[in-house]
Amino acid sequence: MTADMRQTRRWWERAVIYENHLPSFRDGNGDGIGDLPGLVASLDYLSEVLGVDAVWVGPFFRSPLLDHGYDISGYDDVEPVYGTLADFDTLVEAAHRRQLKIIVDYVPNHTSDQHPWFVASRSSRTNAKRDWYVWRDPAPGGGPPNNWTSEAGGSVWEFAAGTGQYYLHSHLVEQPDLNWRNPHVASALLGVLRFWLRRGADGVRIDVAHMLMKDPEFRDNPPRRSPLANRYDIQHPDFAVQEHVHDRRHPDVFGVLTEIRRVVDEFDERVSIAEIEGMPWDEWAAYFGRNLDGVHLPFAFRLIETPWDAAALGREIDGLVGATPPGAWPVLALGNHDRQRLATRLGPRQARVAAMLLLSLPGTPTVLYGDELGLADQPVPEARQRDHFARRKGGISRDPTRTPMPWSATAPNGGFSDADPDDLWLPISVQLPAVAVTSQLNDPASMLELYRHLISVRRKSPALRHGTYRRIDASGAPPDVLVYERRDAADHKVVALNLGADARILHLAVDGAVVVSTRPERSANRIADIVELGADEGVVIDVDPDSEEHHQ
Ligand code: NOJ
Ligand code: CA
């Protein structure tokens, strides 16, 4: 990478993204459900307190909300529960005034079954919209056309008795897949993209981007060869019985993503982010496109799925860095709205180490709302569950990850909403008051202060933002320690993470100063050759400019 390229890095390559979950973020009108005005009222927190650069808003389009808005019944309008188009305009304007970017969800793979397109499509075999969705005859002996299983459980095929055919739904029965092989579908969906970019969105996060094209012959998926590798994805057991090779990731998907990218490039400075499932790094890198004409930022989900183990993480990060083509840039997350929260998965101490890892790697970090407070999964009684993935076919609810943002230690409902607690979108965390923003702000030992500090150190450090990455094989380092350096011309940082619960001593051959530690009680800041890491401690070391001369 040349110095010039570094200076011209685009905004999304310098940014920290915040994943907001609209119904759980802040309720602006007292009905118990978060909304766009609530998000507008939270922008000072995001830009000034936390210091992030972009907000990925989550779906807010017309929807029956069976899959918290990923089931869209009208693409060009705001779901009334969340506000109005004017509220979206206000959000964009208020965000831009604070130099914050707004990224919207773009859900091109499926609609709600309530979408007028699907209502028309299912009405008769000869309807002009019939082919906008994927309709197939029953298999020769009867039953579904093939063996594909859905992420929400059961078959992906639902029989529509009225017309005697099955339609495809990769997720809920109420989420029919669109047929991207039909040019009218492609042009309508590219129109949706233009609609939101014209309205001021700074970019899109493309939902299940790898699924837009399926095997045109609809061949059966083979049975699973090995046990499910991905223990961090909340997947339905039915989904895990087969290798999902024909129902997604058909090579034609790259053509679609290039078309999407072309539309994004019709506008200045807009970003396309692809949600793609975890996959081998060379296959992941293909989503950048052959000439970097695919998506700008493909999510590196393999990292979320890596066990919390220093050797495994080190290997995967090497894989990620090695596979990233010159001039390309990844987007990273260690948790999201579909997974267990970090504080639950790793425990509160290692969740702090995870924050340091996420915010010191090469790639655009994405922080899930509430993770900056150490919010943990909150069991949700069945009667109050919202996620229909858990309803019909015995799936696992993702609601525990999606409970309301705890703003205040003293206000009712943690300051999330004025509504009656029984009317809240989801129940509020039992970790209140400790987990609230007001409890943590200015407490040097809090998770919030750690995130703020890490984000601000990253912002000021060219090495952490866009420098080179190299894993350091610390001599004699115990297996639960991960060490790497980030380097730019005049800025050199070393990051040492203790993923274990025992104190460790490392010989690193660097001199410098600890600029952030995950252990609030750390007192020794100067490093000379030896780094003492406490239990569960990660540190970012600012290496002295003349350190290398001393160690030759
Ligand atoms: C991926 C989204 O992250 C998830 O929440 C949703 O259920 C599916 N796509 C279907 O849209
Ligand atoms: Ca509301």
Coordinates of C-alpha atoms and ligand atoms in Angstrom, one line a residue:
M1 CA 0.0 0.0 0.0
T2 CA 1.4 3.4 -0.9
A3 CA 1.3 6.5 1.3
D4 CA -1.0 8.1 -1.3
M5 CA -3.5 5.3 -1.1
R6 CA -3.6 5.6 2.7
Q7 CA -4.5 9.3 2.5
T8 CA -7.3 8.6 0.1
R9 CA -8.8 5.9 2.3
R10 CA -12.6 6.3 2.1
W11 CA -14.8 7.2 5.0
W12 CA -15.9 3.6 5.6
E13 CA -12.4 2.4 5.9
R14 CA -11.7 4.9 8.7
A15 CA -15.0 4.4 10.4
V16 CA -16.3 2.6 13.4
I17 CA -19.9 1.4 12.7
Y18 CA -22.6 1.1 15.4
E19 CA -25.3 -1.5 14.8
N20 CA -28.5 -0.1 16.2
H21 CA -31.6 -2.3 16.6
L22 CA -34.4 0.2 16.1
P23 CA -37.3 -1.4 18.2
S24 CA -35.0 -1.8 21.2
F25 CA -32.9 1.4 21.0
R26 CA -35.1 4.3 22.2
D27 CA -38.8 4.9 22.2
G28 CA -39.7 8.4 21.1
N29 CA -43.5 8.3 21.5
G30 CA -44.2 6.2 24.6
D31 CA -45.7 3.1 22.9
G32 CA -43.0 0.8 24.2
I33 CA -41.2 0.4 20.8
G34 CA -38.1 2.1 19.7
D35 CA -38.4 4.3 16.7
L36 CA -36.7 6.8 14.4
P37 CA -37.4 9.9 16.6
G38 CA -35.8 7.9 19.5
L39 CA -32.7 7.3 17.4
V40 CA -32.5 11.0 16.4
A41 CA -32.6 11.8 20.2
S42 CA -29.7 9.4 20.7
L43 CA -27.3 10.8 18.1
D44 CA -25.3 12.9 20.6
Y45 CA -24.6 9.8 22.6
L46 CA -23.4 8.0 19.5
S47 CA -21.3 10.8 18.0
E48 CA -20.1 12.6 21.1
V49 CA -20.1 10.2 24.0
L50 CA -19.2 7.0 22.2
G51 CA -17.5 8.5 19.2
V52 CA -18.6 6.2 16.4
D53 CA -18.8 7.4 12.8
A54 CA -21.7 5.6 11.3
V55 CA -25.0 4.0 12.4
W56 CA -26.4 0.9 10.7
V57 CA -30.0 1.5 11.5
G58 CA -31.6 -1.9 11.0
P59 CA -34.8 -2.4 8.9
F60 CA -37.5 0.3 9.4
F61 CA -39.6 -0.3 6.3
R62 CA -43.3 -1.3 6.1
S63 CA -43.5 -4.7 7.7
P64 CA -45.7 -7.1 9.8
L65 CA -42.5 -7.4 12.0
L66 CA -42.4 -11.2 12.2
D67 CA -38.7 -11.1 11.5
H68 CA -38.2 -7.8 13.2
G69 CA -38.6 -6.0 9.9
Y70 CA -36.6 -8.3 7.6
D71 CA -40.0 -9.2 6.3
I72 CA -40.9 -6.1 4.2
S73 CA -44.3 -5.4 2.8
G74 CA -43.4 -2.0 1.4
Y75 CA -39.9 -1.0 0.5
D76 CA -40.3 2.7 -0.1
D77 CA -42.0 3.7 3.1
V78 CA -41.3 3.7 6.8
E79 CA -43.2 1.3 9.0
P80 CA -45.6 3.5 11.0
V81 CA -44.5 2.0 14.3
Y82 CA -41.1 3.4 13.6
G83 CA -42.2 6.8 12.2
T84 CA -42.5 8.5 8.8
L85 CA -40.4 9.3 5.8
A86 CA -40.1 12.8 7.2
D87 CA -38.5 11.2 10.3
F88 CA -36.0 9.4 8.1
D89 CA -35.1 12.8 6.5
T90 CA -34.7 14.3 9.9
L91 CA -32.5 11.4 10.9
V92 CA -30.2 11.9 7.9
E93 CA -30.0 15.6 8.4
A94 CA -29.4 15.4 12.1
A95 CA -26.8 12.7 11.6
H96 CA -24.9 14.6 8.9
R97 CA -24.8 17.7 11.0
R98 CA -22.8 15.6 13.5
Q99 CA -20.6 14.0 10.7
L100 CA -22.4 10.7 11.4
K101 CA -23.2 8.5 8.4
I102 CA -26.4 6.6 8.1
I103 CA -26.4 3.0 6.7
V104 CA -29.7 1.4 5.9
D105 CA -30.6 -2.3 5.6
Y106 CA -31.3 -3.4 2.1
V107 CA -33.2 -6.7 2.0
P108 CA -33.3 -7.8 -1.6
N109 CA -33.6 -11.6 -1.2
H110 CA -37.1 -11.8 0.1
T111 CA -40.2 -9.8 1.0
S112 CA -43.1 -10.4 3.4
D113 CA -45.9 -12.5 2.1
Q114 CA -48.0 -9.3 2.7
H115 CA -46.1 -7.4 0.0
P116 CA -48.4 -6.5 -2.9
W117 CA -46.0 -8.2 -5.3
F118 CA -46.4 -11.5 -3.5
V119 CA -50.1 -11.1 -3.1
A120 CA -50.3 -10.7 -6.9
S121 CA -47.8 -13.5 -7.5
R122 CA -49.7 -16.1 -5.5
S123 CA -53.1 -15.1 -7.0
S124 CA -52.7 -17.2 -10.2
R125 CA -50.2 -18.9 -12.3
T126 CA -50.7 -16.4 -15.1
N127 CA -50.4 -13.3 -13.0
A128 CA -47.7 -10.9 -14.4
K129 CA -45.9 -11.1 -11.0
R130 CA -46.0 -14.9 -10.8
D131 CA -42.4 -15.2 -11.9
W132 CA -41.2 -12.5 -9.4
Y133 CA -41.0 -15.2 -6.8
V134 CA -39.8 -18.8 -7.1
W135 CA -42.7 -21.2 -7.8
R136 CA -42.2 -24.9 -8.6
D137 CA -44.4 -27.9 -9.1
P138 CA -44.5 -30.6 -6.5
A139 CA -41.9 -33.4 -6.8
P140 CA -42.9 -36.2 -9.2
G141 CA -44.3 -38.4 -6.4
G142 CA -45.7 -35.3 -4.6
G143 CA -44.2 -33.3 -1.8
P144 CA -41.7 -30.4 -1.9
P145 CA -39.7 -29.9 -5.1
N146 CA -36.4 -30.6 -3.3
N147 CA -34.8 -31.2 0.1
W148 CA -33.6 -27.7 1.0
T149 CA -34.1 -26.8 4.6
S150 CA -34.8 -23.3 5.9
E151 CA -32.9 -21.2 8.4
A152 CA -36.1 -20.9 10.3
G153 CA -36.7 -24.7 10.3
G154 CA -38.6 -27.2 8.1
S155 CA -38.5 -27.2 4.3
V156 CA -37.9 -24.0 2.3
W157 CA -41.0 -24.9 0.3
E158 CA -44.6 -24.0 1.2
F159 CA -47.5 -25.4 -0.8
A160 CA -50.1 -22.8 -2.0
A161 CA -53.2 -24.9 -2.5
G162 CA -54.9 -22.2 -4.6
T163 CA -52.5 -22.6 -7.5
G164 CA -51.1 -26.1 -6.8
Q165 CA -47.5 -25.1 -6.6
Y166 CA -44.8 -24.5 -4.0
Y167 CA -43.0 -21.2 -3.3
L168 CA -39.5 -20.9 -2.0
H169 CA -38.9 -19.2 1.4
S170 CA -35.3 -19.4 2.7
H171 CA -36.4 -18.1 6.0
L172 CA -40.0 -17.9 7.5
V173 CA -42.9 -19.2 5.5
E174 CA -44.0 -15.6 5.5
Q175 CA -40.8 -14.5 3.8
P176 CA -41.0 -15.6 0.1
D177 CA -37.7 -15.4 -1.9
L178 CA -37.7 -13.0 -4.8
N179 CA -36.6 -14.4 -8.2
W180 CA -33.5 -12.4 -9.1
R181 CA -33.2 -14.2 -12.4
N182 CA -36.3 -12.2 -13.6
P183 CA -35.0 -8.9 -15.0
H184 CA -38.1 -7.0 -13.7
V185 CA -37.3 -8.1 -10.2
A186 CA -33.7 -6.9 -10.6
S187 CA -34.8 -3.6 -11.9
A188 CA -37.4 -3.1 -9.2
L189 CA -34.9 -3.9 -6.4
L190 CA -32.3 -1.7 -7.9
G191 CA -35.0 1.0 -7.9
V192 CA -35.4 0.4 -4.1
L193 CA -31.7 0.9 -3.7
R194 CA -31.7 4.2 -5.6
F195 CA -34.7 5.4 -3.6
W196 CA -32.9 5.2 -0.3
L197 CA -29.5 6.5 -1.6
R198 CA -31.3 9.4 -3.2
R199 CA -33.0 10.1 0.1
G200 CA -29.6 10.5 1.7
A201 CA -28.5 7.1 3.0
D202 CA -24.7 6.9 3.1
G203 CA -24.8 3.2 2.3
V204 CA -26.5 -0.1 2.6
R205 CA -26.0 -3.3 4.4
I206 CA -27.2 -6.0 2.1
D207 CA -29.1 -8.7 3.9
V208 CA -28.0 -12.3 3.0
A209 CA -26.1 -11.1 0.0
H210 CA -24.7 -14.6 -0.7
M211 CA -28.2 -16.0 -1.1
L212 CA -29.5 -13.9 -4.0
M213 CA -28.8 -16.6 -6.6
K214 CA -29.6 -20.3 -6.2
D215 CA -28.9 -23.3 -8.3
P216 CA -31.1 -22.8 -11.4
E217 CA -31.7 -26.6 -11.5
F218 CA -32.8 -26.8 -7.9
R219 CA -30.7 -29.8 -7.1
D220 CA -30.9 -31.4 -3.6
N221 CA -28.4 -30.4 -1.0
P222 CA -26.1 -33.2 0.1
P223 CA -26.3 -34.4 3.7
R224 CA -23.9 -32.7 6.1
R225 CA -20.4 -34.2 6.0
S226 CA -19.2 -33.0 9.3
P227 CA -20.8 -31.9 12.5
L228 CA -22.0 -28.3 12.5
A229 CA -18.8 -26.2 12.7
N230 CA -20.6 -23.0 13.6
R231 CA -21.5 -23.2 17.2
Y232 CA -21.9 -19.5 17.5
D233 CA -24.6 -19.1 15.0
I234 CA -28.1 -19.6 16.4
Q235 CA -29.3 -22.0 13.7
H236 CA -32.3 -24.2 13.6
P237 CA -31.4 -28.0 13.9
D238 CA -33.2 -28.7 10.6
F239 CA -30.9 -26.2 8.8
A240 CA -27.9 -28.0 10.1
V241 CA -28.7 -31.4 8.5
Q242 CA -27.3 -30.6 5.1
E243 CA -24.5 -28.8 3.3
H244 CA -26.1 -25.7 1.9
V245 CA -24.4 -25.7 -1.4
H246 CA -27.3 -25.4 -3.9
D247 CA -29.7 -23.1 -2.1
R248 CA -27.2 -20.2 -1.9
R249 CA -23.8 -18.9 -3.2
H250 CA -24.4 -19.8 -6.8
P251 CA -21.6 -18.1 -8.8
D252 CA -24.3 -15.9 -10.6
V253 CA -24.6 -14.0 -7.3
F254 CA -21.4 -12.1 -8.2
G255 CA -23.1 -10.6 -11.3
V256 CA -26.0 -9.4 -9.1
L257 CA -23.6 -7.8 -6.6
T258 CA -21.7 -6.0 -9.3
E259 CA -25.1 -4.6 -10.6
I260 CA -25.8 -3.4 -7.0
R261 CA -22.4 -1.9 -6.7
R262 CA -22.9 0.0 -10.0
V263 CA -26.0 1.6 -8.6
V264 CA -24.2 2.5 -5.3
D265 CA -21.5 4.1 -7.4
E266 CA -24.0 6.3 -9.2
F267 CA -23.9 8.3 -6.0
D268 CA -20.9 9.9 -4.3
E269 CA -19.2 8.3 -1.3
R270 CA -21.8 5.6 -0.6
V271 CA -20.8 2.2 0.8
S272 CA -22.1 -1.3 0.1
I273 CA -21.7 -3.8 2.9
A274 CA -22.5 -7.4 2.4
E275 CA -23.9 -9.8 5.0
I276 CA -22.4 -13.1 3.9
E277 CA -22.2 -16.2 5.9
G278 CA -18.8 -17.4 7.3
M279 CA -16.8 -19.2 4.6
P280 CA -13.2 -20.0 3.7
W281 CA -11.2 -16.8 3.3
D282 CA -10.5 -17.2 -0.5
E283 CA -14.3 -17.6 -1.1
W284 CA -15.0 -14.6 1.1
A285 CA -12.5 -12.5 -0.9
A286 CA -14.4 -13.2 -4.1
Y287 CA -17.2 -10.9 -2.8
F288 CA -14.9 -7.9 -3.4
G289 CA -15.4 -8.7 -7.1
R290 CA -12.7 -9.6 -9.7
N291 CA -11.6 -6.0 -10.2
L292 CA -12.9 -4.8 -6.8
D293 CA -16.2 -4.2 -8.6
G294 CA -18.2 -6.2 -6.1
V295 CA -19.3 -5.0 -2.7
H296 CA -17.0 -2.5 -0.8
L297 CA -17.1 -4.4 2.5
P298 CA -18.0 -8.0 2.9
F299 CA -18.6 -9.1 6.5
A300 CA -15.8 -11.4 7.8
F301 CA -18.2 -13.6 9.8
R302 CA -15.8 -16.5 10.0
L303 CA -14.2 -14.4 12.8
I304 CA -17.4 -14.4 14.8
E305 CA -17.5 -18.1 14.5
T306 CA -14.0 -18.8 15.6
P307 CA -13.7 -20.3 19.1
W308 CA -12.3 -17.9 21.7
D309 CA -8.8 -19.4 21.5
A310 CA -5.6 -17.4 20.8
A311 CA -4.2 -19.9 18.3
A312 CA -7.4 -20.3 16.3
L313 CA -8.1 -16.5 16.3
G314 CA -4.5 -15.8 15.2
R315 CA -4.8 -18.3 12.3
E316 CA -8.1 -16.8 11.2
I317 CA -6.9 -13.2 11.4
D318 CA -3.8 -14.3 9.3
G319 CA -6.3 -15.9 6.9
L320 CA -8.4 -12.7 6.7
V321 CA -5.4 -10.4 6.2
G322 CA -3.8 -12.7 3.7
A323 CA -6.9 -13.1 1.6
T324 CA -7.8 -9.4 1.5
P325 CA -6.9 -8.3 -2.1
P326 CA -4.7 -5.2 -2.5
G327 CA -6.8 -2.0 -2.2
A328 CA -9.7 -3.9 -0.5
W329 CA -10.8 -3.6 3.0
P330 CA -12.9 -5.8 5.3
V331 CA -15.7 -5.1 7.8
L332 CA -15.5 -6.9 11.1
A333 CA -17.9 -7.8 13.9
L334 CA -17.6 -10.1 16.9
G335 CA -21.3 -10.1 17.6
N336 CA -24.5 -9.1 16.0
H337 CA -28.3 -9.2 16.4
D338 CA -28.4 -12.9 15.3
R339 CA -25.9 -14.2 17.8
Q340 CA -25.4 -14.6 21.5
R341 CA -24.1 -11.4 23.0
L342 CA -20.3 -11.2 23.7
A343 CA -20.8 -10.7 27.4
T344 CA -22.8 -13.9 27.6
R345 CA -20.6 -15.9 25.3
L346 CA -17.3 -14.9 26.8
G347 CA -18.2 -13.6 30.2
P348 CA -17.7 -10.0 31.3
R349 CA -13.9 -10.0 31.6
Q350 CA -13.2 -11.5 28.2
A351 CA -15.9 -9.3 26.6
R352 CA -13.5 -6.5 27.4
V353 CA -10.6 -8.3 25.7
A354 CA -13.0 -8.8 22.7
A355 CA -13.6 -5.0 22.6
M356 CA -9.9 -4.5 22.3
L357 CA -9.5 -7.1 19.6
L358 CA -12.3 -5.7 17.5
L359 CA -11.1 -2.2 17.7
S360 CA -7.5 -2.9 17.0
L361 CA -7.7 -5.1 13.9
P362 CA -7.4 -4.0 10.3
G363 CA -10.9 -3.6 9.0
T364 CA -13.9 -1.5 9.8
P365 CA -15.2 -2.5 13.3
T366 CA -19.0 -2.9 13.9
V367 CA -20.2 -2.6 17.5
L368 CA -23.6 -4.1 18.4
Y369 CA -25.7 -1.6 20.5
G370 CA -25.4 -2.5 24.2
D371 CA -22.1 -4.4 23.8
E372 CA -20.4 -1.1 24.8
L373 CA -22.2 -1.5 28.1
G374 CA -21.5 -5.2 28.6
L375 CA -25.2 -6.0 28.1
A376 CA -25.8 -9.7 28.3
D377 CA -28.5 -11.9 26.8
Q378 CA -31.7 -11.6 28.7
P379 CA -34.0 -14.6 28.7
V380 CA -37.4 -13.6 27.3
P381 CA -40.5 -15.5 28.4
E382 CA -42.3 -17.3 25.6
A383 CA -45.4 -15.1 25.8
R384 CA -43.3 -12.0 25.2
Q385 CA -41.1 -13.3 22.4
R386 CA -41.1 -11.4 19.1
D387 CA -38.9 -13.5 16.9
H388 CA -41.0 -15.8 14.8
F389 CA -38.0 -17.9 13.9
A390 CA -38.6 -19.5 17.3
R391 CA -42.4 -19.8 16.8
R392 CA -43.5 -22.1 14.0
K393 CA -41.0 -24.9 13.8
G394 CA -39.3 -25.0 17.1
G395 CA -36.4 -22.7 16.4
I396 CA -34.2 -20.7 18.8
S397 CA -35.3 -17.2 19.6
R398 CA -32.9 -14.4 19.0
D399 CA -34.8 -12.1 21.3
P400 CA -32.5 -12.5 24.3
T401 CA -29.8 -10.6 22.2
R402 CA -32.2 -7.8 21.3
T403 CA -33.5 -6.4 24.5
P404 CA -33.8 -2.7 25.1
M405 CA -30.8 -0.4 25.4
P406 CA -30.4 0.6 29.1
W407 CA -29.9 4.3 29.1
S408 CA -30.6 5.4 32.7
A409 CA -30.0 3.9 36.1
T410 CA -33.0 5.8 37.6
A411 CA -35.6 6.5 34.9
P412 CA -38.4 3.9 34.4
N413 CA -37.6 1.1 32.0
G414 CA -33.9 2.1 32.0
G415 CA -34.9 5.3 30.2
F416 CA -35.8 3.3 27.1
S417 CA -39.5 4.1 27.1
D418 CA -42.2 5.7 29.2
A419 CA -44.6 2.8 28.5
D420 CA -45.9 0.3 30.9
P421 CA -43.2 -2.4 31.4
D422 CA -45.6 -5.0 30.0
D423 CA -45.9 -3.0 26.8
L424 CA -42.2 -2.8 26.1
W425 CA -41.1 -4.4 22.8
L426 CA -39.0 -6.8 24.9
P427 CA -38.3 -6.8 28.6
I428 CA -35.6 -4.6 30.0
S429 CA -32.3 -6.0 31.3
V430 CA -32.0 -7.4 34.8
Q431 CA -28.5 -6.0 34.9
L432 CA -29.9 -2.5 35.6
P433 CA -28.8 -0.3 37.2
A434 CA -25.1 -1.3 36.7
V435 CA -25.5 -1.7 32.9
A436 CA -27.0 1.7 32.3
V437 CA -25.2 4.4 30.3
T438 CA -25.6 6.9 33.3
S439 CA -24.0 4.4 35.7
Q440 CA -21.0 3.8 33.5
L441 CA -20.2 7.2 32.1
N442 CA -17.1 8.7 33.8
D443 CA -16.5 5.5 35.8
P444 CA -12.9 4.6 34.6
A445 CA -13.6 0.9 35.4
S446 CA -16.7 0.7 33.2
M447 CA -17.1 -1.1 29.9
L448 CA -18.5 2.1 28.4
E449 CA -15.3 4.0 29.3
L450 CA -13.2 1.2 27.8
Y451 CA -15.1 1.4 24.5
R452 CA -14.8 5.2 24.5
H453 CA -11.1 5.0 25.1
L454 CA -10.5 2.3 22.5
I455 CA -12.5 4.2 19.9
S456 CA -10.7 7.4 20.6
V457 CA -7.2 5.8 20.5
R458 CA -8.1 4.1 17.2
R459 CA -9.3 7.4 15.8
K460 CA -6.0 9.1 16.6
S461 CA -3.7 6.2 15.6
P462 CA -2.9 5.8 11.8
A463 CA -1.4 2.4 12.7
L464 CA -4.6 1.1 14.3
R465 CA -6.8 2.6 11.6
H466 CA -5.1 1.5 8.5
G467 CA -1.6 0.3 9.3
T468 CA -0.1 -3.1 8.4
Y469 CA -0.9 -6.1 10.5
R470 CA 1.6 -8.7 11.6
R471 CA 1.2 -11.4 14.2
I472 CA 4.0 -11.6 16.7
D473 CA 5.1 -15.0 17.9
A474 CA 6.1 -13.8 21.4
S475 CA 8.9 -16.1 22.4
G476 CA 7.7 -18.4 25.1
A477 CA 4.3 -16.9 25.0
P478 CA 1.7 -19.2 26.6
P479 CA -0.9 -20.5 24.2
D480 CA -3.7 -18.3 25.5
V481 CA -2.0 -15.1 24.5
L482 CA -2.5 -13.4 21.1
V483 CA 0.1 -10.7 20.1
Y484 CA 0.2 -8.6 17.0
E485 CA 1.5 -5.3 15.8
R486 CA 0.0 -2.6 13.7
R487 CA 2.3 -0.2 11.9
D488 CA 2.1 2.9 9.9
A489 CA 5.0 5.2 8.9
A490 CA 5.5 7.0 12.3
D491 CA 3.1 5.1 14.4
H492 CA 3.7 1.6 15.8
K493 CA 1.4 -0.2 18.2
V494 CA 1.6 -3.7 19.7
V495 CA -1.5 -5.4 21.0
A496 CA -1.2 -8.2 23.5
L497 CA -4.3 -10.0 24.6
N498 CA -4.5 -12.6 27.4
L499 CA -7.5 -14.8 26.6
G500 CA -6.9 -16.8 29.8
A501 CA -7.6 -16.3 33.5
D502 CA -3.9 -16.6 34.6
A503 CA -1.5 -13.8 34.7
R504 CA 1.3 -14.1 32.1
I505 CA 4.7 -12.7 31.4
L506 CA 5.8 -12.0 27.8
H507 CA 9.2 -11.2 26.4
L508 CA 8.3 -8.9 23.5
A509 CA 11.5 -7.0 22.8
V510 CA 9.8 -3.7 22.6
D511 CA 9.9 -0.5 24.7
G512 CA 6.9 1.7 25.0
A513 CA 3.9 2.7 27.0
V514 CA 0.6 1.0 27.6
V515 CA -2.1 3.4 26.2
V516 CA -5.1 1.2 27.0
S517 CA -5.6 -1.8 29.2
T518 CA -8.7 -3.8 29.7
R519 CA -7.8 -4.0 33.4
P520 CA -8.8 -0.8 35.1
E521 CA -6.5 -1.5 38.1
R522 CA -3.4 -1.6 35.9
S523 CA -0.8 0.8 37.2
A524 CA 2.5 0.0 35.4
N525 CA 2.5 1.8 32.1
R526 CA 6.1 1.7 30.9
I527 CA 7.1 -1.4 29.0
A528 CA 10.8 -2.4 28.6
D529 CA 11.2 -5.9 27.0
I530 CA 8.8 -7.5 29.4
V531 CA 5.0 -7.2 29.4
E532 CA 3.2 -8.4 32.4
L533 CA -0.4 -9.2 31.6
G534 CA -2.9 -9.7 34.3
A535 CA -5.6 -12.4 34.1
D536 CA -8.0 -11.5 31.3
E537 CA -5.9 -8.5 30.4
G538 CA -5.4 -7.0 27.0
V539 CA -3.1 -4.0 26.4
V540 CA -2.4 -1.7 23.5
I541 CA 1.3 -0.6 23.6
D542 CA 2.5 2.6 21.9
V543 CA 6.0 1.5 20.9
D544 CA 8.8 4.0 21.3
P545 CA 10.2 5.4 18.1
D546 CA 13.7 4.2 19.0
S547 CA 12.6 0.9 20.4
E548 CA 14.0 -1.2 17.6
E549 CA 17.5 0.3 17.9
H550 CA 17.6 -0.8 21.5
H551 CA 16.7 -4.3 20.5
Q552 CA 19.0 -5.0 17.7
Ligands
NOJ1 C1 -30.1 -11.9 8.2 C2 -30.5 -11.1 9.3 O1 -29.4 -10.6 10.0 C3 -31.5 -11.9 10.1 O2 -31.8 -11.2 11.3 C4 -32.7 -12.2 9.3 O3 -33.6 -13.0 10.1 C5 -32.3 -12.9 8.0 N1 -31.2 -12.3 7.4 C6 -33.5 -12.8 7.1 O4 -33.7 -11.5 6.5
CA2 CA -42.3 4.2 19.7

